[in-house]
Coordinates of N, CA and C in Angstrom, one line a residue:
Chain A
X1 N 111.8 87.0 104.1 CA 110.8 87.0 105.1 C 109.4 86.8 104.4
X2 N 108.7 86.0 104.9 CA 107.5 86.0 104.4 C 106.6 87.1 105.0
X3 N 105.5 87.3 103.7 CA 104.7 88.2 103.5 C 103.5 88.4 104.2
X4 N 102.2 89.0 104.1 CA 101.5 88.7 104.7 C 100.3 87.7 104.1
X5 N 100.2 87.0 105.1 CA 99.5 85.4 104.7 C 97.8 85.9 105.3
X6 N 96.8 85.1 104.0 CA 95.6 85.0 104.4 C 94.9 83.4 104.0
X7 N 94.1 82.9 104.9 CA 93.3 82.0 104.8 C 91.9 81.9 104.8
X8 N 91.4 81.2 103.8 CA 91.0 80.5 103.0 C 91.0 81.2 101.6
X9 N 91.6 81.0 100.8 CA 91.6 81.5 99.4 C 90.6 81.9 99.0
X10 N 89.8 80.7 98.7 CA 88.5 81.0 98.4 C 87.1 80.3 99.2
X11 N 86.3 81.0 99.5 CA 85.1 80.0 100.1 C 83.9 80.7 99.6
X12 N 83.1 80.2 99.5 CA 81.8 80.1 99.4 C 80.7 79.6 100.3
X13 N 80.1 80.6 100.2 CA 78.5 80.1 101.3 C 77.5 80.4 101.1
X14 N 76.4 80.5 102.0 CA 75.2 81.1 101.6 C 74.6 81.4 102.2
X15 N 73.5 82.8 101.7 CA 73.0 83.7 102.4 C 72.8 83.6 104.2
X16 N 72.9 83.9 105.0 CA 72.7 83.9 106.5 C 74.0 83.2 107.1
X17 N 74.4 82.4 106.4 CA 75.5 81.7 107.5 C 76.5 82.6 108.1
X18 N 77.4 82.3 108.5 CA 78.6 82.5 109.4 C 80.0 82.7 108.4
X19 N 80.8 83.3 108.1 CA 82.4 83.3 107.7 C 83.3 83.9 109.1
X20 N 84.4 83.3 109.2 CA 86.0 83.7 109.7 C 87.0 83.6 108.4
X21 N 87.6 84.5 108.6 CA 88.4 84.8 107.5 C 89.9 85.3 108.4
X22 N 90.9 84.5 107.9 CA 92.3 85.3 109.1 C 93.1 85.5 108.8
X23 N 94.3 85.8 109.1 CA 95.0 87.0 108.9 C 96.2 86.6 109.7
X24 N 97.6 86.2 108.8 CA 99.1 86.8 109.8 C 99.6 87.7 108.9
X25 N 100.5 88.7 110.1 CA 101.0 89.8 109.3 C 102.2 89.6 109.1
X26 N 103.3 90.4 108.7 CA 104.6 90.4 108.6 C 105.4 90.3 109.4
X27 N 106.3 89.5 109.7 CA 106.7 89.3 111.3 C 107.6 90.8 111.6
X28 N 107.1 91.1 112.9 CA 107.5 92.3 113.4 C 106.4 93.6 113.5
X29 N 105.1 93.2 112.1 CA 104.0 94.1 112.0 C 103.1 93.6 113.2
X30 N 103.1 95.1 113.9 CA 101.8 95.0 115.0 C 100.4 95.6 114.4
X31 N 100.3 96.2 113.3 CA 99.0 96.6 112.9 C 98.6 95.8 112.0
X32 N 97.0 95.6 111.8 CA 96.8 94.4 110.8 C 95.4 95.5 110.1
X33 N 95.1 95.7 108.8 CA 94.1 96.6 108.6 C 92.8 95.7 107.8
X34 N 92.0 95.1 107.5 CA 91.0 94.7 106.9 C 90.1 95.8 106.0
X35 N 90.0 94.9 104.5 CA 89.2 96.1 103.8 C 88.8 95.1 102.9
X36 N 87.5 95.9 102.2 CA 86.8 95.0 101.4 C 86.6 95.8 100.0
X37 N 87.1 94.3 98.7 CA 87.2 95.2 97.7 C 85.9 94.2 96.7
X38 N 84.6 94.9 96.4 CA 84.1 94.5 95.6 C 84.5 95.0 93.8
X39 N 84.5 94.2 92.9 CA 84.6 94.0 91.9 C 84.4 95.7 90.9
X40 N 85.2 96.0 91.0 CA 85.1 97.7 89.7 C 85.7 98.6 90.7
X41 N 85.8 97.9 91.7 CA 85.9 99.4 93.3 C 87.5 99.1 94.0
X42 N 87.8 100.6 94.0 CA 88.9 99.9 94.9 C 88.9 99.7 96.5
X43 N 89.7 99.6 97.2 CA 89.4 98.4 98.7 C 88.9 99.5 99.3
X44 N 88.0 99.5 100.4 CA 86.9 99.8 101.2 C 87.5 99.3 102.7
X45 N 87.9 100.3 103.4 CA 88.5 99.7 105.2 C 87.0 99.5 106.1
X46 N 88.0 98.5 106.4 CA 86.4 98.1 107.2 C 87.4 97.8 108.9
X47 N 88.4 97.4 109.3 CA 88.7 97.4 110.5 C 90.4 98.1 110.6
X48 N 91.1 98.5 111.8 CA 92.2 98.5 112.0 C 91.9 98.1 113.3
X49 N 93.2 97.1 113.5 CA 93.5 96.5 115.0 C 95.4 97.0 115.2
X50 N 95.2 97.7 116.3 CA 96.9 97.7 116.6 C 97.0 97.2 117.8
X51 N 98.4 96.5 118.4 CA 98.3 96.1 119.7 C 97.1 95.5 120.2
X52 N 96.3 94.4 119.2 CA 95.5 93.9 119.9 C 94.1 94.7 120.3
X53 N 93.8 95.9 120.1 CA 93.0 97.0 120.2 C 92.7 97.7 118.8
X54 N 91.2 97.7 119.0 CA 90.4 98.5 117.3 C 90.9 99.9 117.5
X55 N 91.2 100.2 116.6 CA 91.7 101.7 116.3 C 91.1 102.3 115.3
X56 N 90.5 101.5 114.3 CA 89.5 102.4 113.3 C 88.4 101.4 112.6
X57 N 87.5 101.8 112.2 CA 86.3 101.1 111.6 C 85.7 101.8 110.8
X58 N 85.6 101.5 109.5 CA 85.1 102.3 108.5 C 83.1 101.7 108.7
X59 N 82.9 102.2 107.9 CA 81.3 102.2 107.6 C 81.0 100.9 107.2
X60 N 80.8 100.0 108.1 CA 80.1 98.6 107.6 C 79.2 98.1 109.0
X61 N 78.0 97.6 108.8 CA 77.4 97.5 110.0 C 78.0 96.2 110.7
X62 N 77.4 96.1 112.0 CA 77.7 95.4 113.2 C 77.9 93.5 113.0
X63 N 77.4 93.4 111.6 CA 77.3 92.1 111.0 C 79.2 91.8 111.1
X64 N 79.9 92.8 111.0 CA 81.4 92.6 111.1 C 82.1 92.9 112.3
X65 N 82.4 91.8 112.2 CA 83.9 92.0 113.6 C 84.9 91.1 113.2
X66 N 85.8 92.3 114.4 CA 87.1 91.3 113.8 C 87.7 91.3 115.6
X67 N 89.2 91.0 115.8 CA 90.0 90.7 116.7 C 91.4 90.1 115.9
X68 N 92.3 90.3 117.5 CA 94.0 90.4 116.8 C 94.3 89.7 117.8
X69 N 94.6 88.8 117.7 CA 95.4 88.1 118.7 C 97.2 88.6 119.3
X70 N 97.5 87.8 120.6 CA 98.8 88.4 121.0 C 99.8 88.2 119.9
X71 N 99.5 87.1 118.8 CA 101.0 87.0 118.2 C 100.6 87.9 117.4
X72 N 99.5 88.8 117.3 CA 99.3 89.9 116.3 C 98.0 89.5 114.9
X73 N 98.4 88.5 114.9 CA 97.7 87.7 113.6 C 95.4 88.2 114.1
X74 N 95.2 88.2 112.6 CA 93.8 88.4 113.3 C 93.0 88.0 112.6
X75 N 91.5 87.8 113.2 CA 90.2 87.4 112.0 C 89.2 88.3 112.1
X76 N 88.4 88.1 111.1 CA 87.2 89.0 110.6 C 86.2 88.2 110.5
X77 N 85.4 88.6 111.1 CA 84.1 87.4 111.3 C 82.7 88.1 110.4
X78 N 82.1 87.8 110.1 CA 80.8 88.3 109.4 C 79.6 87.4 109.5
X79 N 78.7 88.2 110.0 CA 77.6 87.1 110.4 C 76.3 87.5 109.2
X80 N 75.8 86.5 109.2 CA 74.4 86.5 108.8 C 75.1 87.1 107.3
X81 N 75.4 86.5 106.3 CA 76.1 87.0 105.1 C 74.9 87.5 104.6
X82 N 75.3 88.7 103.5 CA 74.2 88.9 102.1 C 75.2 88.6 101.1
X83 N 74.2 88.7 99.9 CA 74.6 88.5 98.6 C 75.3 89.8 98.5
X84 N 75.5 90.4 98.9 CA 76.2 92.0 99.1 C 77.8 92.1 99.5
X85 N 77.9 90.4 100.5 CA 78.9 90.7 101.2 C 80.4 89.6 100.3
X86 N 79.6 89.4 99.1 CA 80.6 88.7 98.0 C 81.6 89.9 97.4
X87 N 82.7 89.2 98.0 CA 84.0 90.5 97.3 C 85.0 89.8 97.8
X88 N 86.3 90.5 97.5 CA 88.0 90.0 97.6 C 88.2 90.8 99.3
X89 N 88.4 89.7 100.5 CA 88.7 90.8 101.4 C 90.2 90.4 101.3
X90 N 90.4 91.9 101.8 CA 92.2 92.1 102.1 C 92.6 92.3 103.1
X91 N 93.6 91.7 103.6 CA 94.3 92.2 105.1 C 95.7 92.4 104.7
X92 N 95.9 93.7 105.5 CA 97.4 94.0 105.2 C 98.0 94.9 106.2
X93 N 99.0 95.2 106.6 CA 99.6 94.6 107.9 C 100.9 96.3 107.7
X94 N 101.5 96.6 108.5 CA 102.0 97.9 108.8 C 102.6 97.5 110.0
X95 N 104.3 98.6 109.8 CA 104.6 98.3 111.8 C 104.0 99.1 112.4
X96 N 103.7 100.7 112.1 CA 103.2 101.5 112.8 C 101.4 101.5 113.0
X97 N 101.1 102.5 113.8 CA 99.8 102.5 113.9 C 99.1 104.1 112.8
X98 N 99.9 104.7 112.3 CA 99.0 105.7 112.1 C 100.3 106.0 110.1
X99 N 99.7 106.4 109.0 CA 99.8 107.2 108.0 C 101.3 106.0 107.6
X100 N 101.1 104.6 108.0 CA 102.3 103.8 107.9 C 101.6 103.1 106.1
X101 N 103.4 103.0 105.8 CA 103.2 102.0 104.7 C 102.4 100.6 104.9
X102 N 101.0 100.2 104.3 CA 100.6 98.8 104.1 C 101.1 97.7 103.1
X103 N 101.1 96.5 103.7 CA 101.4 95.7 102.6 C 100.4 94.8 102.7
X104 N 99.7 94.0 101.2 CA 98.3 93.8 101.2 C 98.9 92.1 101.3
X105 N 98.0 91.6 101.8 CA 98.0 89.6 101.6 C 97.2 89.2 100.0
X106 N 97.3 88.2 100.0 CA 96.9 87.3 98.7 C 95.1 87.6 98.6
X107 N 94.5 87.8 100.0 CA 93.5 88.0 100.1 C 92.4 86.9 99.9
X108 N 91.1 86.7 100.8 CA 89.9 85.7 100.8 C 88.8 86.1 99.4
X109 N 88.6 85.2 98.4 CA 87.7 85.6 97.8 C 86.8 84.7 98.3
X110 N 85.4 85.5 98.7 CA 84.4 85.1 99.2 C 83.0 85.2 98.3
X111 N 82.2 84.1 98.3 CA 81.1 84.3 96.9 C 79.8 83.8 97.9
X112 N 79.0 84.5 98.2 CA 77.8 83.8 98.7 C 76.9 83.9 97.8
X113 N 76.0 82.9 98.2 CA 75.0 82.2 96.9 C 73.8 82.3 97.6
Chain B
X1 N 80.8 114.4 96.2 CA 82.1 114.5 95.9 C 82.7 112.6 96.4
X2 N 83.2 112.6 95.7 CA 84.5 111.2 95.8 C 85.5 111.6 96.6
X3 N 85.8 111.2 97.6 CA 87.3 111.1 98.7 C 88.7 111.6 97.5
X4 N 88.2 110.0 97.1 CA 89.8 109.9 96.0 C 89.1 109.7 94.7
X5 N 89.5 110.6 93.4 CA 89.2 110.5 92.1 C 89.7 109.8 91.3
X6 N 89.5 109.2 90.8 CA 90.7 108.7 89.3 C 90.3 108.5 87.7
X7 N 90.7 108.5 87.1 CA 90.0 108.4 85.7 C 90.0 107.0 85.3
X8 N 88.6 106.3 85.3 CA 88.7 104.7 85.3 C 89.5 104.2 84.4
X9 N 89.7 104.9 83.0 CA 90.5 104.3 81.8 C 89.3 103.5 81.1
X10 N 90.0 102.6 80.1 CA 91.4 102.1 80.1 C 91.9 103.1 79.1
X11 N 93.4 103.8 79.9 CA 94.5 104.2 79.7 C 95.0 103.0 78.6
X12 N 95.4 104.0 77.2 CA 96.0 102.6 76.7 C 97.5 103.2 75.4
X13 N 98.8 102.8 76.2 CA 100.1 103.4 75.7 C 100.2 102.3 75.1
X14 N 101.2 102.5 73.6 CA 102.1 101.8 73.2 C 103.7 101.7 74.0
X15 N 103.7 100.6 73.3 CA 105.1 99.8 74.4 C 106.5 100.6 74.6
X16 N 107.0 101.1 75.3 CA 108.2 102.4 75.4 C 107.6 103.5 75.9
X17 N 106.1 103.6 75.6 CA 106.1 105.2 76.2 C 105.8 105.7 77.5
X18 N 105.8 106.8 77.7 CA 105.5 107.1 79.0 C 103.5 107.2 79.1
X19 N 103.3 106.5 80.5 CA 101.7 106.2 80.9 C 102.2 107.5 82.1
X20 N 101.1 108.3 82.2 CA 100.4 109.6 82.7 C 99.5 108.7 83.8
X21 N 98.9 108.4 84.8 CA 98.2 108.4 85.6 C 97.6 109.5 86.6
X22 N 96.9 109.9 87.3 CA 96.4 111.1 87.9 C 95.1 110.6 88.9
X23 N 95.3 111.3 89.9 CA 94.3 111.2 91.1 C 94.1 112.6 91.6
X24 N 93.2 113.1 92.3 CA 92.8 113.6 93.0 C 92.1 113.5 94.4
X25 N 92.1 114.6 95.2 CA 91.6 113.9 97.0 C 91.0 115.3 97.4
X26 N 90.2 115.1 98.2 CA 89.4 116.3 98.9 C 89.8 116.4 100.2
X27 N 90.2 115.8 100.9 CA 91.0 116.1 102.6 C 92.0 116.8 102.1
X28 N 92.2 118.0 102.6 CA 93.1 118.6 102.8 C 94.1 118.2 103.6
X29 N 93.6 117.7 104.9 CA 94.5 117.1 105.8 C 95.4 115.8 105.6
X30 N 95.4 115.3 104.4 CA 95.6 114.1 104.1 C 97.3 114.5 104.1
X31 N 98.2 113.4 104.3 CA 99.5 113.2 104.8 C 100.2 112.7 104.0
X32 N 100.1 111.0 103.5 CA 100.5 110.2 102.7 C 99.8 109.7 101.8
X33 N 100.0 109.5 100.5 CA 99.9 109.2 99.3 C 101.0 107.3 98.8
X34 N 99.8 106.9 98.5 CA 100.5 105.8 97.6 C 99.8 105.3 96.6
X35 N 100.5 104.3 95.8 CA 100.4 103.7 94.3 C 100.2 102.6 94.4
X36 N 99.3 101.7 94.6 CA 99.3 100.1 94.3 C 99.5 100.0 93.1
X37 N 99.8 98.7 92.4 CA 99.7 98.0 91.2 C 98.5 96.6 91.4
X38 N 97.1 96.5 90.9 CA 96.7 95.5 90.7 C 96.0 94.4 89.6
X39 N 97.2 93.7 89.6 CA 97.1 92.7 88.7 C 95.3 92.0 88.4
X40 N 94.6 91.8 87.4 CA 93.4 91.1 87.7 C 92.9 90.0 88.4
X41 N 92.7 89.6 89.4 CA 91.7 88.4 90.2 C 93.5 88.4 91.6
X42 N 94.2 89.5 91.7 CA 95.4 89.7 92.7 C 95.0 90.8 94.0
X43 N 96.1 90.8 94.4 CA 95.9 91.5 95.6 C 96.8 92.6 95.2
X44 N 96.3 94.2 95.9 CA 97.1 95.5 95.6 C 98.7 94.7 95.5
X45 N 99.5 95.7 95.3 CA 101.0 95.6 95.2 C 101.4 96.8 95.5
X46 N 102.2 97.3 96.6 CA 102.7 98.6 96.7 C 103.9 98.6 96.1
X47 N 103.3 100.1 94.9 CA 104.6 100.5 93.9 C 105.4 101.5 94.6
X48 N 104.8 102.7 94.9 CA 105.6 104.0 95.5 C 104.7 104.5 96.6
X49 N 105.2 105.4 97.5 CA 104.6 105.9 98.2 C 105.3 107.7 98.5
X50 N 104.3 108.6 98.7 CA 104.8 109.6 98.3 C 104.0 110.9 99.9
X51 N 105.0 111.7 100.1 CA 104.4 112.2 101.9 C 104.4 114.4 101.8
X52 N 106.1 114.4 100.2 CA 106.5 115.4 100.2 C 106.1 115.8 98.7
X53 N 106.0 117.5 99.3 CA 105.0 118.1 97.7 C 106.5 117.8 96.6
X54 N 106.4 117.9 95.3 CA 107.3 117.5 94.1 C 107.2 116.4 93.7
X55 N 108.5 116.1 93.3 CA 108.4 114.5 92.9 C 109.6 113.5 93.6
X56 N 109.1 112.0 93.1 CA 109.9 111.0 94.1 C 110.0 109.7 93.1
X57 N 111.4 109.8 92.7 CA 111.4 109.1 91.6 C 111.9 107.8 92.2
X58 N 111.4 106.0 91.4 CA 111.6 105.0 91.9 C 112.2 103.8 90.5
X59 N 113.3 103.8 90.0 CA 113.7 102.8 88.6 C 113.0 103.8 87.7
X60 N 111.7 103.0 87.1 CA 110.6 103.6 85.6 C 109.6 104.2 86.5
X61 N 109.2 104.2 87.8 CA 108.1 105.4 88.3 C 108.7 106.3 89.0
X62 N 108.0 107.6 89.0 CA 107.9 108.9 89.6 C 106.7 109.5 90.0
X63 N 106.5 109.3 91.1 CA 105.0 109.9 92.0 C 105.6 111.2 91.7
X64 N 104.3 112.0 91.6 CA 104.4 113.5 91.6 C 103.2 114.1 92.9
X65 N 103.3 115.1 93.7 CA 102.5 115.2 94.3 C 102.7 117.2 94.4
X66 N 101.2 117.6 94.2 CA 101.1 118.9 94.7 C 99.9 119.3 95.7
X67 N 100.0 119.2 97.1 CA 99.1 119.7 97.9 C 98.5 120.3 97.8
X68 N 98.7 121.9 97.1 CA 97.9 122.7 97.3 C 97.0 122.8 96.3
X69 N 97.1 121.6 95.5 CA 96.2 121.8 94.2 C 95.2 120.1 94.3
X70 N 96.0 119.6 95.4 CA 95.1 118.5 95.8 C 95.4 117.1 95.1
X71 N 96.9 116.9 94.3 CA 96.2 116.2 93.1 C 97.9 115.7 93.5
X72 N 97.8 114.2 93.1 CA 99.1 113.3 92.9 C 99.0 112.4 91.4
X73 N 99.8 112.3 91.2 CA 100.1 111.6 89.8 C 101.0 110.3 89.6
X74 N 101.0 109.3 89.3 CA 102.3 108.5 88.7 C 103.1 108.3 87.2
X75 N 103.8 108.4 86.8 CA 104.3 108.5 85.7 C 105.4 107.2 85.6
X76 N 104.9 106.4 84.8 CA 105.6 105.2 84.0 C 106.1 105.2 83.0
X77 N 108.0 105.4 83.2 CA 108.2 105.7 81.9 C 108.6 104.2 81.1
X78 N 109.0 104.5 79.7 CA 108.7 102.8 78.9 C 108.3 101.6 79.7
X79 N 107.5 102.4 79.3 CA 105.7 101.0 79.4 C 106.3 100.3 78.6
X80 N 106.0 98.5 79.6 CA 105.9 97.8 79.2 C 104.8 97.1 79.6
X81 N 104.2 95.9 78.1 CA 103.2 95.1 78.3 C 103.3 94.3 79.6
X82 N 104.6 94.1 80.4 CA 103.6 93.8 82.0 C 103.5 94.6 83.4
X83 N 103.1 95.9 82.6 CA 102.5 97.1 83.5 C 101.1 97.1 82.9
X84 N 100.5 96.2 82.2 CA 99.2 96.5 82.2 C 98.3 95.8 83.2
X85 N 97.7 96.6 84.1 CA 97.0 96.4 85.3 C 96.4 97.7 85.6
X86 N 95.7 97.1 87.1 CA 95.0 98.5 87.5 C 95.7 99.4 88.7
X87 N 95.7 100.8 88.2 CA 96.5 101.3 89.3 C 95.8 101.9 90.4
X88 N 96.1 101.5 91.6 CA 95.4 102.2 92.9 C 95.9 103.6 93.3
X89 N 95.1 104.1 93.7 CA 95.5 105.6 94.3 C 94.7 105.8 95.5
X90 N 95.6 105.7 96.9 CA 95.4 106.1 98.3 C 96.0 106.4 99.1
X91 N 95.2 106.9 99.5 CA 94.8 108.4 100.5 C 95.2 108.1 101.9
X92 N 95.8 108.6 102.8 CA 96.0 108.6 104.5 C 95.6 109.5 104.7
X93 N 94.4 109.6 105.5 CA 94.1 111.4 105.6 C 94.8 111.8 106.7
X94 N 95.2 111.5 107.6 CA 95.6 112.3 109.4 C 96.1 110.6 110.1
X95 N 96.8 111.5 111.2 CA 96.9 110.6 112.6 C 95.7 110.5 113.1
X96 N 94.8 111.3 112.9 CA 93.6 110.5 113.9 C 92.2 109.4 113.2
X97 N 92.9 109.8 112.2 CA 92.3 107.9 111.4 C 93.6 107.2 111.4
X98 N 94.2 107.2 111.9 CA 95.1 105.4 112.3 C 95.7 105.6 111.2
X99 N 95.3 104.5 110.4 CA 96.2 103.5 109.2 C 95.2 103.7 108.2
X100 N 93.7 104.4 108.4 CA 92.8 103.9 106.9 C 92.9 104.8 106.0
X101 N 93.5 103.9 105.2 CA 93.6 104.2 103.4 C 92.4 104.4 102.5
X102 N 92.0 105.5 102.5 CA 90.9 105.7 101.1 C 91.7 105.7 99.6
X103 N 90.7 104.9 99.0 CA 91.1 104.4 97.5 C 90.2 105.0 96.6
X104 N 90.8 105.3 95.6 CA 90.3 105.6 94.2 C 90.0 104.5 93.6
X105 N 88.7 104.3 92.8 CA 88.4 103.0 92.1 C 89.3 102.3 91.0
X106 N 90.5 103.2 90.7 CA 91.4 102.3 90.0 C 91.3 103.1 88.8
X107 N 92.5 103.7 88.0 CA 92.8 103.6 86.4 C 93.1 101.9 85.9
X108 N 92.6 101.9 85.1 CA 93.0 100.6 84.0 C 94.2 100.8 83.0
X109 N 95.5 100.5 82.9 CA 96.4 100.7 82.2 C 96.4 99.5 81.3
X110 N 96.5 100.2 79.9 CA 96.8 98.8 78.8 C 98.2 99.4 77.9
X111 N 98.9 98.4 78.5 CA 100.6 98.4 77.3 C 100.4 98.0 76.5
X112 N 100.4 98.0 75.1 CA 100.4 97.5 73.9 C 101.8 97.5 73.1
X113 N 102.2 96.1 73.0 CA 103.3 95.6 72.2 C 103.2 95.7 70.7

């Protein structure tokens, strides 16, 4: 079975623009979790979506959103970048909704300039 | 106080022996415990995952976990040079945070051949 898949490997942008960043999970996984791992640190949650519904949101301002679509698969949008918001994001994906095993994707490295 | 503790490293065993890793967590309420493996410029890797106080042995790893002292461990026995990477340690605290995983900034493990 394939794993969980992330798009765009890598991109690059700069300061103020726009990123999507997306997400399929493990086929059968209805939870998808997003977290952000800057460089020395380990990953930082920034969204859970189960069933298409946010279920948890760590500490990152409104500059982030995300959504899950019906086939489950989801994106993380971030507006108006900083030089702050350069890191490895990871999505990783669970059947359950709550204290379930994650499994992490290849992950977006993102570098804004 | 840090959620999740870990001793940055670099941890550094010769090849055969057993690598010690150690974490610490301040939620009491926390549930499940796991071990990534991450390789440099990769995405986590789930090694073990651990829910009951003792230990939980998997091939060359054994999570050890003691609740009431707050503190989980992994033990690698013969290290080998491609166990050197960084090891994650995270936290589930409860059912009513969902799925988010708090991480420890990583031990650095170095095998030496």
């Amino acid at each position: 079975d394939a794993g969980v898949t992330q798009s765009p490997t890598h991109l690059i942008k700069t300061r103020g623009q726009h990123v999507t960043l997306r997400c399929s999970p493990i086929s059968g996984h209805k939870s998808v979790s997003w977290y952000q791992q800057v460089l020395g640190q380990g990953p930082q949650f920034i969204f859970q979506y189960y069933e298409k519904e946010e279920r948890g949101r760590g500490n990152f301002p409104d500059r982030f959103s995300a959504r899950q679509f019906p086939n489950y698969s989801s994106e993380l949008n971030v507006n108006a970048l900083l030089l702050g918001d350069s890191a490895l994001y990871l999505c990783a994906s669970s059947l359950r909704r709550t204290t379930d095993t994650q499994y992490f994707g290849p992950g977006t490295r993102l570098t804004v300039l | 106080q840090k959620e999740v503790e870990q001793n940055s490293g670099p941890l550094s065993v010769p090849e055969g022996a057993i690598a010690s890793l150690n974490c610490t967590y301040s939620d009491r309420g926390s549930q499940s415990f796991f071990w990534y493996r991450q390789y440099s410029g990769k995405s986590p890797e789930l090694i073990m995952f651990i829910y009951s106080n003792g230990d939980k042995e998997d091939g060359r790893f054994t999570a050890q976990l003691n609740k009431a002292s707050q503190y989980v461990s992994l033990l690698i026995r013969d290290s080998q040079p491609s166990d050197s990477a960084t090891y994650l340690c995270a936290v589930s605290q409860g059912l009513e945070y969902g799925n988010k995983l708090v991480f420890g900034a990583g031990t650095i493990l170095r095998v030496k051949s």
